[in-house]
Short mmCIF file of C-alpha atoms in Angstrom, two decimals:
data_model
loop_
_atom_site.label_atom_id
_atom_site.label_comp_id
_atom_site.label_asym_id
_atom_site.label_seq_id
_atom_site.Cartn_x
_atom_site.Cartn_y
_atom_site.Cartn_z
CA UNK A 14 98.09 41.81 161.99
CA UNK A 15 99.08 45.38 161.12
CA UNK A 16 99.92 44.97 157.45
CA UNK A 17 96.34 43.53 156.83
CA UNK A 18 94.65 46.61 158.03
CA UNK A 19 96.93 49.04 155.69
CA UNK A 20 95.68 47.54 152.63
CA UNK A 21 92.49 48.87 152.25
CA UNK A 22 94.09 52.30 152.96
CA UNK A 23 96.73 51.70 150.60
CA UNK A 24 93.86 50.76 148.06
CA UNK A 25 91.95 54.47 148.85
CA UNK A 26 95.27 55.60 148.29
CA UNK A 27 96.02 54.44 144.94
CA UNK A 28 92.71 55.15 143.76
CA UNK A 29 92.97 58.70 144.73
CA UNK A 30 96.73 59.36 143.77
CA UNK A 31 95.58 58.16 140.22
CA UNK A 32 92.27 60.19 139.88
CA UNK A 33 94.23 63.26 140.88
CA UNK A 34 96.91 62.62 138.11
CA UNK A 35 94.55 62.16 135.32
CA UNK A 36 92.56 65.49 136.59
CA UNK A 37 95.93 67.09 135.94
CA UNK A 38 97.22 65.57 132.94
CA UNK A 39 93.41 66.77 131.79
CA UNK A 40 94.11 70.19 133.02
CA UNK A 41 97.58 70.84 131.63
CA UNK A 42 96.59 69.35 127.94
CA UNK A 43 93.29 71.76 127.99
CA UNK A 44 95.88 74.67 128.80
CA UNK A 45 98.32 73.73 126.16
CA UNK A 46 95.37 73.55 123.39
CA UNK A 47 94.31 76.69 124.66
CA UNK A 48 97.84 78.15 124.11
CA UNK A 49 98.17 76.96 120.70
CA UNK A 50 95.45 77.80 118.70
CA UNK A 51 95.80 81.73 119.39
CA UNK A 52 99.55 81.51 118.91
CA UNK A 53 98.89 79.43 115.31
CA UNK A 54 96.06 82.17 114.63
CA UNK A 55 99.01 85.03 115.74
CA UNK A 56 101.08 83.54 113.08
CA UNK A 57 98.49 83.57 110.39
CA UNK A 58 97.53 87.45 111.12
CA UNK A 59 101.58 88.56 111.15
CA UNK A 60 101.78 86.36 107.55
CA UNK A 61 98.79 87.37 106.50
CA UNK A 62 99.38 91.15 107.11
CA UNK A 63 102.33 90.99 105.91
CA UNK A 64 101.43 89.68 102.63
CA UNK A 65 98.99 92.92 102.24
CA UNK A 66 101.52 95.54 103.14
CA UNK A 67 104.92 94.58 101.73
CA UNK A 68 106.29 96.37 98.90
CA UNK A 69 106.10 93.79 96.55
CA UNK A 70 102.43 92.82 97.70
CA UNK A 71 100.00 93.10 94.57
CA UNK A 72 98.03 95.70 96.37
CA UNK A 73 100.72 98.06 97.40
CA UNK A 74 102.29 101.04 95.53
CA UNK A 75 105.17 101.26 98.12
CA UNK A 76 105.62 99.42 101.43
CA UNK A 77 102.61 100.27 103.70
CA UNK A 78 100.99 102.15 100.73
CA UNK A 79 97.85 100.74 99.53
CA UNK A 80 96.70 101.50 95.97
CA UNK A 81 93.26 102.17 96.55
CA UNK A 82 91.65 101.03 93.02
CA UNK A 83 93.33 97.78 93.57
CA UNK A 84 91.97 97.20 96.95
CA UNK A 85 88.88 97.29 95.49
CA UNK A 86 88.84 94.07 93.32
CA UNK A 87 89.75 92.07 96.26
CA UNK A 88 87.77 89.28 96.33
CA UNK A 89 86.86 86.04 98.49
CA UNK A 90 88.92 83.77 96.41
CA UNK A 91 92.21 86.19 96.25
CA UNK A 92 92.14 85.95 99.95
CA UNK A 93 91.56 82.01 99.85
CA UNK A 94 94.45 81.90 97.71
CA UNK A 95 97.11 83.62 99.94
CA UNK A 96 99.83 81.61 101.07
CA UNK A 97 99.15 82.18 104.83
CA UNK A 98 95.80 81.46 104.84
CA UNK A 99 94.73 78.85 107.07
CA UNK A 100 93.74 75.77 105.80
CA UNK A 101 90.26 75.51 108.00
CA UNK A 102 89.49 78.68 108.99
CA UNK A 103 88.21 81.96 108.17
CA UNK A 104 89.54 85.47 107.38
CA UNK A 105 88.17 88.65 107.53
CA UNK A 106 90.25 91.65 106.03
CA UNK A 107 89.24 95.23 106.77
CA UNK A 108 90.62 98.45 105.48
CA UNK A 109 89.84 102.03 107.78
CA UNK A 110 86.57 99.75 109.11
CA UNK A 111 85.23 98.54 106.05
CA UNK A 112 84.96 94.94 105.14
CA UNK A 113 86.85 94.01 101.73
CA UNK A 114 86.46 90.50 101.94
CA UNK A 115 86.36 87.52 104.08
CA UNK A 116 86.48 83.96 103.91
CA UNK A 117 83.87 82.47 106.00
CA UNK A 118 82.05 84.01 109.06
CA UNK A 119 84.55 85.61 111.49
CA UNK A 120 83.82 85.25 115.39
CA UNK A 121 86.59 86.18 117.65
CA UNK A 122 89.42 85.38 116.41
CA UNK A 123 93.11 87.09 116.62
CA UNK A 124 93.42 89.96 115.31
CA UNK A 125 96.00 92.21 114.00
CA UNK A 126 96.47 96.02 112.78
CA UNK A 127 98.88 97.51 110.49
CA UNK A 128 99.03 101.12 109.72
CA UNK A 129 98.73 102.04 105.94
CA UNK A 130 98.11 104.92 104.01
CA UNK A 131 95.60 104.54 101.02
CA UNK A 132 96.74 106.12 97.78
CA UNK A 133 93.94 106.96 95.26
CA UNK A 134 93.95 109.22 92.22
CA UNK A 135 92.23 112.35 92.15
CA UNK A 136 91.74 113.72 88.83
CA UNK A 137 91.76 117.64 88.69
CA UNK A 138 91.13 119.71 85.09
CA UNK A 139 92.53 123.06 84.81
CA UNK A 140 91.94 125.62 82.38
CA UNK A 141 94.30 128.43 81.99
CA UNK A 142 93.12 131.48 81.42
CA UNK A 143 96.17 133.02 80.02
CA UNK A 144 96.16 136.72 81.83
CA UNK A 145 99.56 136.46 82.69
CA UNK A 146 102.04 135.35 80.19
CA UNK A 147 101.62 131.85 78.31
CA UNK A 148 102.75 129.54 80.90
CA UNK A 149 100.83 127.60 83.61
CA UNK A 150 102.38 125.84 86.86
CA UNK A 151 100.69 122.87 88.19
CA UNK A 152 99.50 123.16 91.69
CA UNK A 153 100.25 119.69 92.72
CA UNK A 154 102.93 117.30 91.53
CA UNK A 155 101.70 114.67 89.33
CA UNK A 156 103.19 111.70 87.11
CA UNK A 157 100.50 112.04 84.13
CA UNK A 158 98.57 114.86 82.64
CA UNK A 159 96.49 115.16 79.85
CA UNK A 160 96.59 118.29 77.49
CA UNK A 161 93.43 119.03 75.03
CA UNK A 162 93.94 121.94 72.73
CA UNK A 163 91.10 123.50 70.84
CA UNK A 164 92.19 126.62 69.50
CA UNK A 165 89.57 128.88 67.46
CA UNK A 166 90.58 130.53 64.34
CA UNK A 167 93.36 133.03 64.48
CA UNK A 168 95.37 130.87 66.99
CA UNK A 169 97.61 128.50 66.40
CA UNK A 170 99.70 126.62 69.46
CA UNK A 171 102.69 124.95 68.02
CA UNK A 172 104.47 123.48 70.51
CA UNK A 173 104.21 123.09 74.58
CA UNK A 174 106.92 122.39 76.46
CA UNK A 175 107.22 121.12 80.34
CA UNK A 176 109.81 122.67 82.41
CA UNK A 177 112.04 124.06 79.47
CA UNK A 178 111.74 120.80 77.56
CA UNK A 179 109.65 120.32 74.28
CA UNK A 180 107.28 117.89 74.83
CA UNK A 181 104.85 118.50 71.42
CA UNK A 182 105.68 120.29 68.73
CA UNK A 183 103.98 120.67 65.41
CA UNK A 184 104.94 123.63 63.44
CA UNK A 185 101.12 123.71 61.32
CA UNK A 186 99.35 123.71 64.87
CA UNK A 187 98.64 121.10 67.28
CA UNK A 188 95.18 120.01 67.93
CA UNK A 189 93.52 117.32 70.13
CA UNK A 190 94.35 115.70 73.07
CA UNK A 191 97.67 114.47 74.15
CA UNK A 192 98.68 112.57 76.92
CA UNK A 193 102.20 113.27 78.70
CA UNK A 194 104.17 111.63 81.17
CA UNK A 195 105.71 114.30 83.49
CA UNK A 196 107.82 113.61 86.35
CA UNK A 197 106.30 113.39 90.17
CA UNK A 198 109.77 114.55 91.66
CA UNK A 199 109.38 118.08 90.37
CA UNK A 200 106.54 120.80 89.76
CA UNK A 201 105.51 120.86 86.58
CA UNK A 202 105.27 124.23 84.56
CA UNK A 203 103.95 124.12 81.11
CA UNK A 204 104.62 126.99 78.38
CA UNK A 205 102.49 127.20 75.40
CA UNK A 206 104.31 128.40 71.73
CA UNK A 207 101.45 130.26 69.80
CA UNK A 208 100.88 132.30 67.63
CA UNK A 209 98.07 134.96 67.79
CA UNK A 210 95.76 135.41 70.88
CA UNK A 211 95.63 132.71 73.52
CA UNK A 212 92.42 132.43 75.34
CA UNK A 213 90.53 130.69 78.55
CA UNK A 214 89.28 127.31 76.87
CA UNK A 215 91.84 127.24 74.32
CA UNK A 216 93.60 124.31 76.41
CA UNK A 217 92.97 122.29 79.23
CA UNK A 218 95.21 120.38 81.36
CA UNK A 219 93.88 116.95 83.24
CA UNK A 220 96.16 116.03 85.90
CA UNK A 221 96.20 113.64 88.54
CA UNK A 222 97.71 114.27 91.96
CA UNK A 223 97.76 110.82 94.33
CA UNK A 224 95.87 111.65 97.21
CA UNK A 225 97.03 109.68 100.26
CA UNK A 226 94.73 109.15 103.60
CA UNK A 227 95.74 107.01 106.63
CA UNK A 228 93.73 104.12 107.44
CA UNK A 229 94.30 100.59 109.24
CA UNK A 230 94.42 97.66 107.79
CA UNK A 231 93.08 94.62 110.28
CA UNK A 232 93.31 91.18 109.51
CA UNK A 233 91.51 88.87 111.96
CA UNK A 234 92.04 85.12 111.80
CA UNK A 235 89.67 82.43 112.96
CA UNK A 236 91.40 79.13 112.79
CA UNK B 9 101.15 50.33 170.91
CA UNK B 10 98.22 52.50 170.97
CA UNK B 11 96.73 52.86 167.12
CA UNK B 12 96.06 56.50 167.34
CA UNK B 13 98.61 57.58 164.97
CA UNK B 14 97.44 58.37 161.61
CA UNK B 15 98.43 56.04 158.36
CA UNK B 16 101.63 56.26 156.92
CA UNK B 17 99.77 55.50 153.45
CA UNK B 18 97.27 58.07 154.00
CA UNK B 19 100.48 60.59 155.01
CA UNK B 20 102.00 59.71 151.53
CA UNK B 21 98.76 59.40 149.39
CA UNK B 22 98.12 63.25 150.64
CA UNK B 23 101.70 64.57 149.99
CA UNK B 24 101.53 62.79 146.29
CA UNK B 25 98.19 64.47 145.76
CA UNK B 26 99.36 68.14 147.22
CA UNK B 27 102.94 67.55 144.68
CA UNK B 28 100.91 66.46 141.56
CA UNK B 29 98.25 69.53 141.91
CA UNK B 30 101.02 72.08 142.26
CA UNK B 31 102.81 71.10 139.28
CA UNK B 32 99.26 71.43 137.54
CA UNK B 33 98.93 74.64 139.30
CA UNK B 34 102.28 75.87 137.61
CA UNK B 35 101.08 75.12 133.94
CA UNK B 36 98.09 77.23 134.43
CA UNK B 37 99.87 80.27 135.34
CA UNK B 38 103.25 79.87 133.16
CA UNK B 39 101.73 80.87 129.54
CA UNK B 40 102.03 84.27 128.15
CA UNK B 41 98.62 86.31 128.18
CA UNK B 42 97.14 89.49 126.88
CA UNK B 43 99.62 91.40 127.67
CA UNK B 44 102.00 90.17 125.13
CA UNK B 45 99.34 90.63 122.25
CA UNK B 46 99.09 94.13 122.72
CA UNK B 47 102.97 94.46 122.93
CA UNK B 48 103.07 92.68 119.64
CA UNK B 49 100.44 95.25 118.24
CA UNK B 50 102.28 98.23 119.27
CA UNK B 51 105.49 96.90 118.07
CA UNK B 52 103.47 96.29 114.62
CA UNK B 53 102.35 99.72 114.95
CA UNK B 54 105.43 101.07 115.27
CA UNK B 55 107.46 99.15 112.36
CA UNK B 56 104.68 100.47 110.08
CA UNK B 57 105.10 104.00 111.29
CA UNK B 58 108.65 104.37 110.56
CA UNK B 59 108.36 102.00 107.68
CA UNK B 60 106.12 105.06 106.24
CA UNK B 61 108.72 107.25 107.48
CA UNK B 62 111.54 105.91 105.90
CA UNK B 63 110.13 105.97 102.57
CA UNK B 64 109.32 109.40 102.24
CA UNK B 65 111.07 111.30 99.54
CA UNK B 66 113.63 114.59 101.13
CA UNK B 67 112.15 117.82 101.34
CA UNK B 68 115.77 119.36 100.73
CA UNK B 69 119.11 118.00 99.33
CA UNK B 70 119.09 114.54 101.30
CA UNK B 71 118.54 111.00 100.37
CA UNK B 72 115.43 110.45 102.48
CA UNK B 73 113.52 112.76 104.63
CA UNK B 74 114.70 110.90 108.17
CA UNK B 75 118.28 111.24 106.51
CA UNK B 76 117.55 114.85 106.52
CA UNK B 77 116.40 114.76 109.95
CA UNK B 78 119.44 113.32 111.48
CA UNK B 79 121.76 115.00 109.41
CA UNK B 80 122.66 117.46 112.28
CA UNK B 81 121.54 119.35 114.93
CA UNK B 82 120.66 122.00 112.09
CA UNK B 83 118.27 120.29 109.80
CA UNK B 84 117.22 118.55 113.01
CA UNK B 85 115.89 121.82 113.88
CA UNK B 86 114.56 122.42 110.36
CA UNK B 87 113.13 119.43 109.75
CA UNK B 88 111.36 118.70 113.21
CA UNK B 89 108.49 120.46 113.03
CA UNK B 90 107.26 119.43 109.52
CA UNK B 91 108.03 115.64 110.34
CA UNK B 92 105.90 115.92 113.53
CA UNK B 93 102.81 117.30 111.62
CA UNK B 94 103.93 114.34 109.13
CA UNK B 95 103.94 111.66 112.19
CA UNK B 96 100.24 113.31 113.45
CA UNK B 97 99.04 112.55 110.14
CA UNK B 98 99.99 108.90 109.71
CA UNK B 99 99.47 107.37 112.93
CA UNK B 100 95.85 106.79 114.00
CA UNK B 101 94.53 109.61 116.61
CA UNK B 102 94.68 106.92 119.58
CA UNK B 103 98.33 106.33 119.65
CA UNK B 104 101.01 108.75 121.12
CA UNK B 105 104.89 108.90 119.96
CA UNK B 106 108.27 110.13 120.51
CA UNK B 107 110.97 109.92 118.07
CA UNK B 108 114.57 110.00 118.96
CA UNK B 109 117.57 110.57 117.21
CA UNK B 110 120.95 111.74 118.28
CA UNK B 111 120.37 115.32 117.40
CA UNK B 112 117.36 115.21 119.56
CA UNK B 113 113.80 113.97 119.93
CA UNK B 114 110.70 114.75 118.81
CA UNK B 115 106.75 114.01 120.26
CA UNK B 116 105.85 113.86 123.27
CA UNK B 117 107.72 112.72 126.41
CA UNK B 118 107.79 108.74 127.18
CA UNK B 119 105.57 107.79 129.89
CA UNK B 120 106.64 105.32 132.50
CA UNK B 121 104.56 102.26 133.36
CA UNK B 122 102.86 101.91 130.30
CA UNK B 123 103.70 99.28 127.42
CA UNK B 124 105.31 100.30 124.45
CA UNK B 125 106.00 99.32 120.91
CA UNK B 126 109.49 100.61 119.79
CA UNK B 127 111.01 100.35 115.75
CA UNK B 128 114.48 101.53 114.54
CA UNK B 129 115.80 102.19 111.41
CA UNK B 130 119.29 103.14 109.87
CA UNK B 131 119.48 106.35 107.64
CA UNK B 132 122.53 107.19 105.87
CA UNK B 133 123.35 109.91 108.71
CA UNK B 134 122.08 107.76 111.95
CA UNK B 135 119.72 105.68 113.58
CA UNK B 136 115.92 106.81 113.96
CA UNK B 137 113.75 105.39 116.74
CA UNK B 138 109.64 105.28 116.52
CA UNK B 139 108.24 104.78 120.19
CA UNK B 140 104.38 104.37 120.62
CA UNK B 141 102.24 103.76 123.06
CA UNK B 142 98.11 104.13 123.60
CA UNK B 143 97.11 107.52 124.03
#
């Protein structure tokens, strides 16, 4: 007799246990899915940001030093072609708080910031007055300069030397614009070999010192 | 025999439900949260900062700026202030830092109870460690 009384209770217990198990598996499943999505996004942010700042990346001059001119040319298509770009997802690239490019709209997602320096070229012109001899020292180191010589009648510049090395020479006189390659590792001193009186305006030197400012590169991935 | 005892089946079912629930609960606790993310970001900051510093040209005769810093106590004293200034210009203003070498340390004292990010590089003269944390 007893066994028959237990039968409804057993049925009820089995139903209860089955429901709890199903519920439990559902919860665990959703926890796993939630954990996996940010992990994939995180992986993508790390790889993408590495693709932007590594020393041999197209945008960088050195590791973590971005070329500001090349940065401006980054397009949506460039971003999409990157190796780490998720197939179905959106990526937002920001530098110094400004959006550079985005593939799709990014809301939420996972963000990683990298510290970079933005290197841009500053063009400056120096017009020596030649009141203190015939040499002039550039105030900043630079890797290239353009010397423009427009002497008046009675003055002839026959040679230009940089740090005691002759870089331009013409016995009958130099005239015009000359591009010079310099070393960015040393201070540059120009010396002019001239006959006659050199005056302000006879020579002007355009040089291009790098300008560096700090910035953060932020990659946001929404996959 | 009096029938007031609870059914064995009901007790077994209750125990089984509790067991399943406890396993489920463990899963909701065990996964890493935002702390790990903040730490990863700080480690990235430190790695980037040290990468920028290690590529800096020397100010005197040694191979790089950091190599000059770690060469000796004298050179540490000589280079320290200028490097501190440099680090201030590289790191964003919401970060504090400490630089450690075998000849001494620069920057702010390390805090306790705050998560920090660290990165170490090897120069020709010794190791340099950069630690950063949120101000």
